Amino acid sequence: MYSELKTSTRILMGPGPSDAHPRVLKAMATPLIGHLDPEFVTIMDEVKTMVQETFITKNHLTFVVSAPGSAGMETCLVNLIEPGDEVIIGVNGVFGGRMVDIAERCGAIVHKIEVEWGTVISTDHVKKALEKCPKPKLLALVHAETSTGALQPLKEISDLVHNAGGLFMVDAVTSYCGIELKVDEWGIDAIYTGTQKCLSAPPGLSPVSFSDKAVQVLENRKTKVQSWFLDLSLVKNYWGGAKRAYHHTAPVSSVFALRESLRIVLEEGLDNRWVRHQKVHQVLKTKLETLGFQYLVEEPYRLPNLNSVFLPKGNDEALLRTKLLNDYNIEVGGGLGAFAGKIWRIGIMGESCTNNHVNMLVSALEDMKEFKY
Ligand SMILES: *Cc1c(COP(=O)(O)O)cnc(C)c1O
């Protein structure tokens, strides 16, 4: 027989998921109701309003994809791209690369802006790309590149894309509810995020929002969206509209958890939450540098909530990471791609963003005899 489910009590300080608030876990254990139950319809409406509030948008087409962040990415791209469309995508890490892969599968001609991992895309890079592709259907960027810890400035680039007549699409999976993000003010036309990073809800859902301009593009498509599940012309009646029609069965328990996590964010206040991530980051940064860690990303473009750091010389990062998990119950992330085996990605996101978390990690490191500093 299989034994009863049992896991260790971990402290989650990797690239996600982050620790969930007990209130969120409790909400998830609420008895199930039907997904077309009037009470669940009300809950979906509340979640939609709270997602609008946290994206700081009035966008009508704001909803939650019943799948993780990558499905939010795919939702934006499959709905906005038709075969033969030209798009510009910034690639400075794993997730820009994933967007390129999806866009190519949609039949797009992709113009990549490739810069070194750990750096960001500048307005000059964008201007140069617009010379080669003056009329892009869209330009997509990753706001917070979790694979490197780089924070991409968005506002100035938004104007450049709009002047060229294109849509501005943003990956906000790691920035949402942790770093300043203003969808309407920054002119973002299509945005997606995830639940397991700074929102501190369980993974598996992806809040998404489309501007009216993006909705127009959707309505003027000549071809069917390649994906049935992610086709917004079908999904949108499920997440709003006069007639709530069956599309798929929403993950009821996950929506309960999402609702509670959004309530927690709004109770704290978005601004306070952004400040908290900055403050805890400063504490972590000082302590890490004292131990000899070095940041990968230059200070002005550093994510506060995802700290990519080189270990002090002479340390075996994989061994230390395993020890941290097994002996101290602390999870941190390893490097990806070119940085595999070289860096750690230390997340302080949402509920995992406290001075206590910093102290637990730093004390564990100081306590480990294998750690050389
Ligand atoms: C985590 C992440 C994703 C993918 O989200 P999943 O929930 O893992 O599918 C996409 N983009 C960025 C920037 C991320 O950090």
Short mmCIF file of C-alpha atoms and ligand atoms in Angstrom, two decimals:
data_model
loop_
_atom_site.label_atom_id
_atom_site.label_comp_id
_atom_site.label_asym_id
_atom_site.label_seq_id
_atom_site.Cartn_x
_atom_site.Cartn_y
_atom_site.Cartn_z
CA MET A 1 0.00 0.00 0.00
CA TYR A 2 1.03 3.56 -0.51
CA SER A 3 1.54 5.56 2.64
CA GLU A 4 -0.38 8.65 3.61
CA LEU A 5 0.83 11.79 1.84
CA LYS A 6 3.50 13.46 3.90
CA THR A 7 6.01 16.12 2.96
CA SER A 8 8.67 18.02 4.87
CA THR A 9 7.87 21.53 6.03
CA ARG A 10 9.99 23.57 3.66
CA ILE A 11 10.96 27.22 3.59
CA LEU A 12 10.53 28.21 -0.03
CA MET A 13 13.16 30.69 -1.20
CA GLY A 14 13.58 29.61 -4.79
CA PRO A 15 12.09 30.98 -8.02
CA GLY A 16 8.62 29.77 -7.04
CA PRO A 17 6.43 28.46 -5.60
CA SER A 18 6.79 30.70 -2.56
CA ASP A 19 5.38 29.98 0.89
CA ALA A 20 1.60 30.19 0.99
CA HIS A 21 -0.28 31.94 3.80
CA PRO A 22 -2.25 29.52 6.04
CA ARG A 23 -5.38 31.47 5.09
CA VAL A 24 -4.76 30.53 1.45
CA LEU A 25 -4.25 26.85 2.28
CA LYS A 26 -7.39 26.87 4.40
CA ALA A 27 -9.42 28.46 1.59
CA MET A 28 -8.24 25.68 -0.69
CA ALA A 29 -9.69 23.11 1.70
CA THR A 30 -13.17 24.67 1.46
CA PRO A 31 -15.69 22.00 0.37
CA LEU A 32 -16.24 21.91 -3.36
CA ILE A 33 -19.18 23.55 -5.06
CA GLY A 34 -20.14 23.30 -8.71
CA HIS A 35 -18.34 25.59 -11.11
CA LEU A 36 -21.66 26.94 -12.42
CA ASP A 37 -23.15 27.30 -8.92
CA PRO A 38 -24.31 30.93 -8.54
CA GLU A 39 -22.02 31.18 -5.50
CA PHE A 40 -19.02 30.19 -7.61
CA VAL A 41 -20.04 32.64 -10.33
CA THR A 42 -19.93 35.39 -7.69
CA ILE A 43 -16.48 34.18 -6.60
CA MET A 44 -15.24 34.31 -10.21
CA ASP A 45 -16.57 37.86 -10.53
CA GLU A 46 -14.79 38.87 -7.33
CA VAL A 47 -11.54 37.28 -8.48
CA LYS A 48 -11.79 39.10 -11.80
CA THR A 49 -12.29 42.46 -10.03
CA MET A 50 -9.39 41.80 -7.69
CA VAL A 51 -7.15 40.83 -10.63
CA GLN A 52 -8.09 44.14 -12.30
CA GLU A 53 -7.21 45.97 -9.08
CA THR A 54 -3.85 44.26 -8.73
CA PHE A 55 -2.94 44.74 -12.41
CA ILE A 56 -4.13 48.36 -11.98
CA THR A 57 -6.27 48.10 -15.09
CA LYS A 58 -9.82 48.75 -16.16
CA ASN A 59 -9.47 46.19 -18.96
CA HIS A 60 -12.77 44.45 -19.51
CA LEU A 61 -11.11 41.28 -20.77
CA THR A 62 -9.40 40.32 -17.53
CA PHE A 63 -9.68 36.72 -16.38
CA VAL A 64 -7.76 33.71 -15.12
CA VAL A 65 -6.48 30.90 -17.33
CA SER A 66 -6.98 27.48 -15.70
CA ALA A 67 -3.33 26.53 -16.09
CA PRO A 68 0.08 27.86 -14.98
CA GLY A 69 1.98 30.94 -16.14
CA SER A 70 3.26 29.29 -19.30
CA ALA A 71 -0.36 28.82 -20.40
CA GLY A 72 -0.95 32.52 -19.81
CA MET A 73 2.02 33.19 -22.10
CA GLU A 74 0.57 30.86 -24.71
CA THR A 75 -2.91 32.43 -24.32
CA CYS A 76 -1.57 35.88 -25.20
CA LEU A 77 0.46 34.66 -28.16
CA VAL A 78 -2.00 32.23 -29.77
CA ASN A 79 -4.82 34.74 -29.59
CA LEU A 80 -2.92 37.72 -30.99
CA ILE A 81 -0.76 36.04 -33.64
CA GLU A 82 -1.86 34.69 -37.00
CA PRO A 83 0.40 32.82 -39.41
CA GLY A 84 2.73 35.21 -41.23
CA ASP A 85 2.51 37.99 -38.62
CA GLU A 86 5.76 39.72 -37.76
CA VAL A 87 6.53 40.08 -34.07
CA ILE A 88 9.46 41.35 -32.00
CA ILE A 89 10.44 39.47 -28.85
CA GLY A 90 13.11 40.39 -26.33
CA VAL A 91 15.30 37.48 -25.27
CA ASN A 92 17.54 37.90 -22.23
CA GLY A 93 16.79 34.64 -20.48
CA VAL A 94 14.73 31.47 -20.47
CA PHE A 95 11.29 33.02 -20.63
CA GLY A 96 11.92 35.32 -23.60
CA GLY A 97 13.19 32.20 -25.35
CA ARG A 98 9.97 30.36 -24.47
CA MET A 99 7.91 33.18 -25.99
CA VAL A 100 9.89 32.88 -29.23
CA ASP A 101 9.23 29.15 -29.34
CA ILE A 102 5.47 29.62 -28.90
CA ALA A 103 5.28 32.52 -31.39
CA GLU A 104 7.08 30.40 -34.00
CA ARG A 105 4.63 27.57 -33.42
CA CYS A 106 1.86 30.12 -34.12
CA GLY A 107 3.47 30.72 -37.52
CA ALA A 108 4.89 34.15 -36.69
CA ILE A 109 7.99 35.63 -38.27
CA VAL A 110 9.92 36.39 -35.10
CA HIS A 111 12.48 39.20 -34.88
CA LYS A 112 14.50 38.53 -31.75
CA ILE A 113 16.20 41.21 -29.70
CA GLU A 114 18.89 39.09 -28.08
CA VAL A 115 21.02 40.54 -25.34
CA GLU A 116 23.35 38.96 -22.84
CA TRP A 117 21.63 37.07 -20.02
CA GLY A 118 21.52 39.23 -16.90
CA THR A 119 21.19 42.46 -18.87
CA VAL A 120 18.05 44.20 -20.12
CA ILE A 121 16.71 45.47 -23.43
CA SER A 122 17.21 49.19 -24.04
CA THR A 123 15.17 51.65 -26.09
CA ASP A 124 18.06 51.67 -28.58
CA HIS A 125 17.75 47.91 -29.03
CA VAL A 126 14.04 48.34 -29.67
CA LYS A 127 14.58 51.20 -32.15
CA LYS A 128 17.03 49.05 -34.07
CA ALA A 129 14.56 46.16 -34.16
CA LEU A 130 11.84 48.51 -35.38
CA GLU A 131 14.06 49.52 -38.31
CA LYS A 132 14.14 45.89 -39.43
CA CYS A 133 10.49 45.30 -38.60
CA PRO A 134 8.71 48.67 -38.76
CA LYS A 135 5.17 47.31 -38.41
CA PRO A 136 5.20 44.52 -35.81
CA LYS A 137 1.94 42.93 -34.77
CA LEU A 138 3.32 42.97 -31.24
CA LEU A 139 6.44 43.40 -29.20
CA ALA A 140 6.83 41.18 -26.15
CA LEU A 141 9.12 41.56 -23.15
CA VAL A 142 9.65 39.79 -19.85
CA HIS A 143 9.26 42.29 -16.99
CA ALA A 144 11.05 40.17 -14.40
CA GLU A 145 13.31 37.54 -15.99
CA THR A 146 13.34 34.86 -13.31
CA SER A 147 16.17 32.93 -14.94
CA THR A 148 18.61 35.82 -14.43
CA GLY A 149 17.10 38.22 -11.88
CA ALA A 150 16.90 41.16 -14.30
CA LEU A 151 14.19 43.83 -14.12
CA GLN A 152 13.18 45.13 -17.56
CA PRO A 153 12.09 48.81 -17.75
CA LEU A 154 8.84 48.98 -19.73
CA LYS A 155 7.37 52.48 -19.92
CA GLU A 156 9.58 54.05 -22.61
CA ILE A 157 9.46 50.94 -24.77
CA SER A 158 5.66 50.94 -24.64
CA ASP A 159 5.56 54.30 -26.49
CA LEU A 160 7.95 53.04 -29.18
CA VAL A 161 5.78 49.99 -29.87
CA HIS A 162 2.58 51.99 -29.96
CA ASN A 163 4.06 54.58 -32.32
CA ALA A 164 4.86 51.69 -34.66
CA GLY A 165 1.23 50.57 -34.43
CA GLY A 166 1.97 47.34 -32.55
CA LEU A 167 0.66 45.82 -29.35
CA PHE A 168 2.81 45.75 -26.22
CA MET A 169 2.83 42.37 -24.50
CA VAL A 170 4.42 41.71 -21.11
CA ASP A 171 5.31 38.65 -19.01
CA ALA A 172 4.62 39.70 -15.42
CA VAL A 173 4.80 36.28 -13.81
CA THR A 174 7.48 37.20 -11.28
CA SER A 175 6.81 40.94 -11.00
CA TYR A 176 3.06 40.82 -10.27
CA CYS A 177 2.29 41.84 -6.67
CA GLY A 178 5.99 42.17 -5.81
CA ILE A 179 7.29 45.04 -7.93
CA GLU A 180 5.66 48.20 -9.29
CA LEU A 181 3.46 47.21 -12.25
CA LYS A 182 0.80 49.49 -13.77
CA VAL A 183 -0.90 47.94 -16.75
CA ASP A 184 -3.03 50.87 -17.95
CA GLU A 185 -0.58 53.63 -17.09
CA TRP A 186 2.23 51.82 -18.89
CA GLY A 187 0.13 51.04 -21.95
CA ILE A 188 0.40 47.26 -21.75
CA ASP A 189 -1.98 45.58 -24.21
CA ALA A 190 -1.59 41.95 -23.20
CA ILE A 191 -0.25 40.70 -19.91
CA TYR A 192 -0.10 37.38 -18.08
CA THR A 193 1.15 36.29 -14.71
CA GLY A 194 1.23 33.32 -12.37
CA THR A 195 -0.03 32.63 -8.89
CA GLN A 196 2.93 30.95 -7.21
CA LYS A 197 5.47 33.77 -7.19
CA CYS A 198 4.79 37.07 -5.39
CA LEU A 199 1.09 36.32 -5.00
CA SER A 200 1.97 33.30 -2.83
CA ALA A 201 -0.90 31.12 -4.00
CA PRO A 202 -0.46 27.54 -5.19
CA PRO A 203 0.80 27.14 -8.77
CA GLY A 204 -1.61 26.31 -11.56
CA LEU A 205 -3.46 29.48 -12.52
CA SER A 206 -2.58 32.42 -14.73
CA PRO A 207 -4.29 35.81 -14.48
CA VAL A 208 -4.38 37.52 -17.90
CA SER A 209 -5.59 40.88 -19.17
CA PHE A 210 -6.14 42.30 -22.68
CA SER A 211 -6.60 45.99 -23.58
CA ASP A 212 -9.45 47.07 -25.86
CA LYS A 213 -6.92 47.39 -28.66
CA ALA A 214 -5.84 43.79 -28.17
CA VAL A 215 -9.49 42.73 -28.08
CA GLN A 216 -9.98 44.43 -31.46
CA VAL A 217 -7.08 42.45 -32.89
CA LEU A 218 -8.69 39.31 -31.53
CA GLU A 219 -12.06 40.18 -33.05
CA ASN A 220 -10.55 40.90 -36.46
CA ARG A 221 -8.74 37.58 -36.80
CA LYS A 222 -9.00 35.94 -40.19
CA THR A 223 -8.03 32.50 -38.90
CA LYS A 224 -9.20 30.43 -35.96
CA VAL A 225 -7.02 30.42 -32.84
CA GLN A 226 -4.91 27.24 -33.10
CA SER A 227 -5.74 26.19 -29.53
CA TRP A 228 -9.32 25.34 -28.58
CA PHE A 229 -8.69 25.51 -24.83
CA LEU A 230 -7.00 28.91 -24.90
CA ASP A 231 -9.22 30.55 -27.55
CA LEU A 232 -10.45 33.68 -25.80
CA SER A 233 -13.47 34.07 -28.03
CA LEU A 234 -14.71 30.94 -26.25
CA VAL A 235 -13.18 31.45 -22.78
CA LYS A 236 -14.40 35.01 -22.36
CA ASN A 237 -18.04 34.00 -21.98
CA TYR A 238 -16.99 31.73 -19.13
CA TRP A 239 -15.26 34.51 -17.20
CA GLY A 240 -17.88 37.19 -17.73
CA GLY A 241 -20.43 38.40 -20.19
CA ALA A 242 -24.17 38.10 -19.80
CA LYS A 243 -24.43 34.38 -20.44
CA ARG A 244 -22.09 32.27 -18.36
CA ALA A 245 -21.65 29.22 -20.54
CA TYR A 246 -19.82 26.00 -19.87
CA HIS A 247 -16.38 26.00 -21.45
CA HIS A 248 -14.33 23.77 -19.16
CA THR A 249 -14.56 22.98 -15.45
CA ALA A 250 -12.67 25.64 -13.53
CA PRO A 251 -10.25 24.33 -10.87
CA VAL A 252 -12.62 25.35 -8.10
CA SER A 253 -10.24 24.82 -5.14
CA SER A 254 -7.42 26.72 -6.81
CA VAL A 255 -9.76 29.64 -7.48
CA PHE A 256 -10.72 29.64 -3.78
CA ALA A 257 -7.01 29.88 -2.93
CA LEU A 258 -6.42 32.60 -5.52
CA ARG A 259 -9.31 34.65 -4.13
CA GLU A 260 -7.84 34.51 -0.62
CA SER A 261 -4.33 35.39 -1.80
CA LEU A 262 -5.69 38.42 -3.68
CA ARG A 263 -7.59 39.50 -0.58
CA ILE A 264 -4.34 39.35 1.39
CA VAL A 265 -2.53 41.47 -1.23
CA LEU A 266 -5.25 44.10 -1.20
CA GLU A 267 -5.35 44.17 2.60
CA GLU A 268 -1.62 44.90 2.66
CA GLY A 269 -1.89 47.34 -0.24
CA LEU A 270 0.08 47.04 -3.46
CA ASP A 271 2.40 49.95 -2.64
CA ASN A 272 3.21 48.56 0.79
CA ARG A 273 3.89 45.20 -0.77
CA TRP A 274 6.31 46.69 -3.32
CA VAL A 275 8.11 48.55 -0.51
CA ARG A 276 8.31 45.40 1.61
CA HIS A 277 10.02 43.50 -1.22
CA GLN A 278 12.57 46.32 -1.62
CA LYS A 279 13.28 46.53 2.11
CA VAL A 280 13.78 42.81 2.64
CA HIS A 281 15.92 42.71 -0.49
CA GLN A 282 18.24 45.34 1.01
CA VAL A 283 18.63 43.27 4.18
CA LEU A 284 19.31 40.11 2.18
CA LYS A 285 21.75 41.89 -0.14
CA THR A 286 23.84 43.28 2.72
CA LYS A 287 24.06 39.89 4.41
CA LEU A 288 24.82 37.98 1.22
CA GLU A 289 27.59 40.39 0.25
CA THR A 290 29.08 40.09 3.72
CA LEU A 291 29.27 36.34 3.13
CA GLY A 292 31.04 36.91 -0.20
CA PHE A 293 28.17 36.41 -2.65
CA GLN A 294 28.20 38.62 -5.75
CA TYR A 295 25.21 39.77 -7.74
CA LEU A 296 24.88 38.82 -11.38
CA VAL A 297 22.78 41.80 -12.45
CA GLU A 298 23.88 45.44 -12.22
CA GLU A 299 22.21 47.34 -9.40
CA PRO A 300 19.70 49.50 -11.37
CA TYR A 301 18.24 46.44 -13.10
CA ARG A 302 18.27 44.05 -10.17
CA LEU A 303 15.04 42.32 -9.17
CA PRO A 304 14.44 42.74 -5.44
CA ASN A 305 12.47 39.51 -5.20
CA LEU A 306 14.73 37.18 -7.20
CA ASN A 307 18.37 37.50 -6.21
CA SER A 308 20.79 35.92 -8.67
CA VAL A 309 24.15 35.57 -7.02
CA PHE A 310 27.50 33.92 -7.64
CA LEU A 311 28.68 31.92 -4.64
CA PRO A 312 31.93 32.78 -2.88
CA LYS A 313 34.86 30.99 -4.55
CA GLY A 314 35.59 27.38 -3.67
CA ASN A 315 32.00 26.33 -2.94
CA ASP A 316 30.15 23.42 -4.52
CA GLU A 317 26.78 25.01 -5.23
CA ALA A 318 24.90 21.76 -5.90
CA LEU A 319 26.17 20.14 -2.69
CA LEU A 320 25.28 23.20 -0.62
CA ARG A 321 21.82 23.47 -2.18
CA THR A 322 21.13 19.82 -1.41
CA LYS A 323 22.33 20.26 2.19
CA LEU A 324 20.21 23.39 2.59
CA LEU A 325 17.16 21.43 1.54
CA ASN A 326 17.86 18.19 3.41
CA ASP A 327 19.34 19.54 6.63
CA TYR A 328 17.71 22.97 6.93
CA ASN A 329 14.51 22.56 4.90
CA ILE A 330 15.33 25.64 2.85
CA GLU A 331 14.85 25.64 -0.90
CA VAL A 332 16.83 28.00 -3.13
CA GLY A 333 17.05 27.80 -6.91
CA GLY A 334 20.05 26.84 -9.00
CA GLY A 335 21.15 28.56 -12.18
CA LEU A 336 19.66 27.90 -15.62
CA GLY A 337 21.28 27.72 -19.06
CA ALA A 338 24.71 29.31 -19.10
CA PHE A 339 24.46 29.91 -15.34
CA ALA A 340 23.73 26.30 -14.38
CA GLY A 341 26.15 25.28 -11.64
CA LYS A 342 27.34 28.87 -11.25
CA ILE A 343 24.65 30.90 -9.50
CA TRP A 344 21.88 30.63 -6.96
CA ARG A 345 18.51 32.20 -7.47
CA ILE A 346 17.22 33.25 -4.08
CA GLY A 347 13.56 34.19 -4.09
CA ILE A 348 11.97 36.43 -1.51
CA MET A 349 8.46 36.50 -2.88
CA GLY A 350 5.17 37.26 -1.16
CA GLU A 351 4.93 35.28 2.07
CA SER A 352 8.59 34.28 1.66
CA CYS A 353 9.60 37.93 1.76
CA THR A 354 10.31 38.52 5.46
CA ASN A 355 13.40 39.31 7.51
CA ASN A 356 12.87 35.94 9.22
CA HIS A 357 13.34 34.16 5.92
CA VAL A 358 16.56 36.07 5.32
CA ASN A 359 17.81 35.24 8.80
CA MET A 360 16.97 31.55 8.43
CA LEU A 361 18.89 31.30 5.16
CA VAL A 362 21.90 33.26 6.34
CA SER A 363 22.09 31.39 9.67
CA ALA A 364 21.86 28.07 7.85
CA LEU A 365 24.75 29.05 5.58
CA GLU A 366 26.88 30.19 8.51
CA ASP A 367 26.07 26.97 10.31
CA MET A 368 27.04 24.67 7.41
CA LYS A 369 30.61 23.50 7.75
CA GLU A 370 30.79 22.86 3.97
CA PHE A 371 30.12 26.54 3.23
CA LYS A 372 33.35 28.46 2.74
CA TYR A 373 33.32 32.22 3.20
C1 LIG B 1 7.64 31.05 -13.61
C2 LIG B 1 7.64 31.87 -14.84
C3 LIG B 1 6.90 31.54 -15.98
C4 LIG B 1 6.16 30.24 -16.14
O1 LIG B 1 5.21 30.04 -15.18
P1 LIG B 1 4.75 28.52 -14.86
O2 LIG B 1 3.70 28.74 -13.83
O3 LIG B 1 5.97 27.82 -14.38
O4 LIG B 1 4.23 27.95 -16.11
C5 LIG B 1 6.89 32.41 -17.04
N1 LIG B 1 7.60 33.55 -17.01
C6 LIG B 1 8.35 33.90 -15.95
C7 LIG B 1 9.10 35.17 -15.97
C8 LIG B 1 8.39 33.06 -14.84
O5 LIG B 1 9.13 33.40 -13.78
#
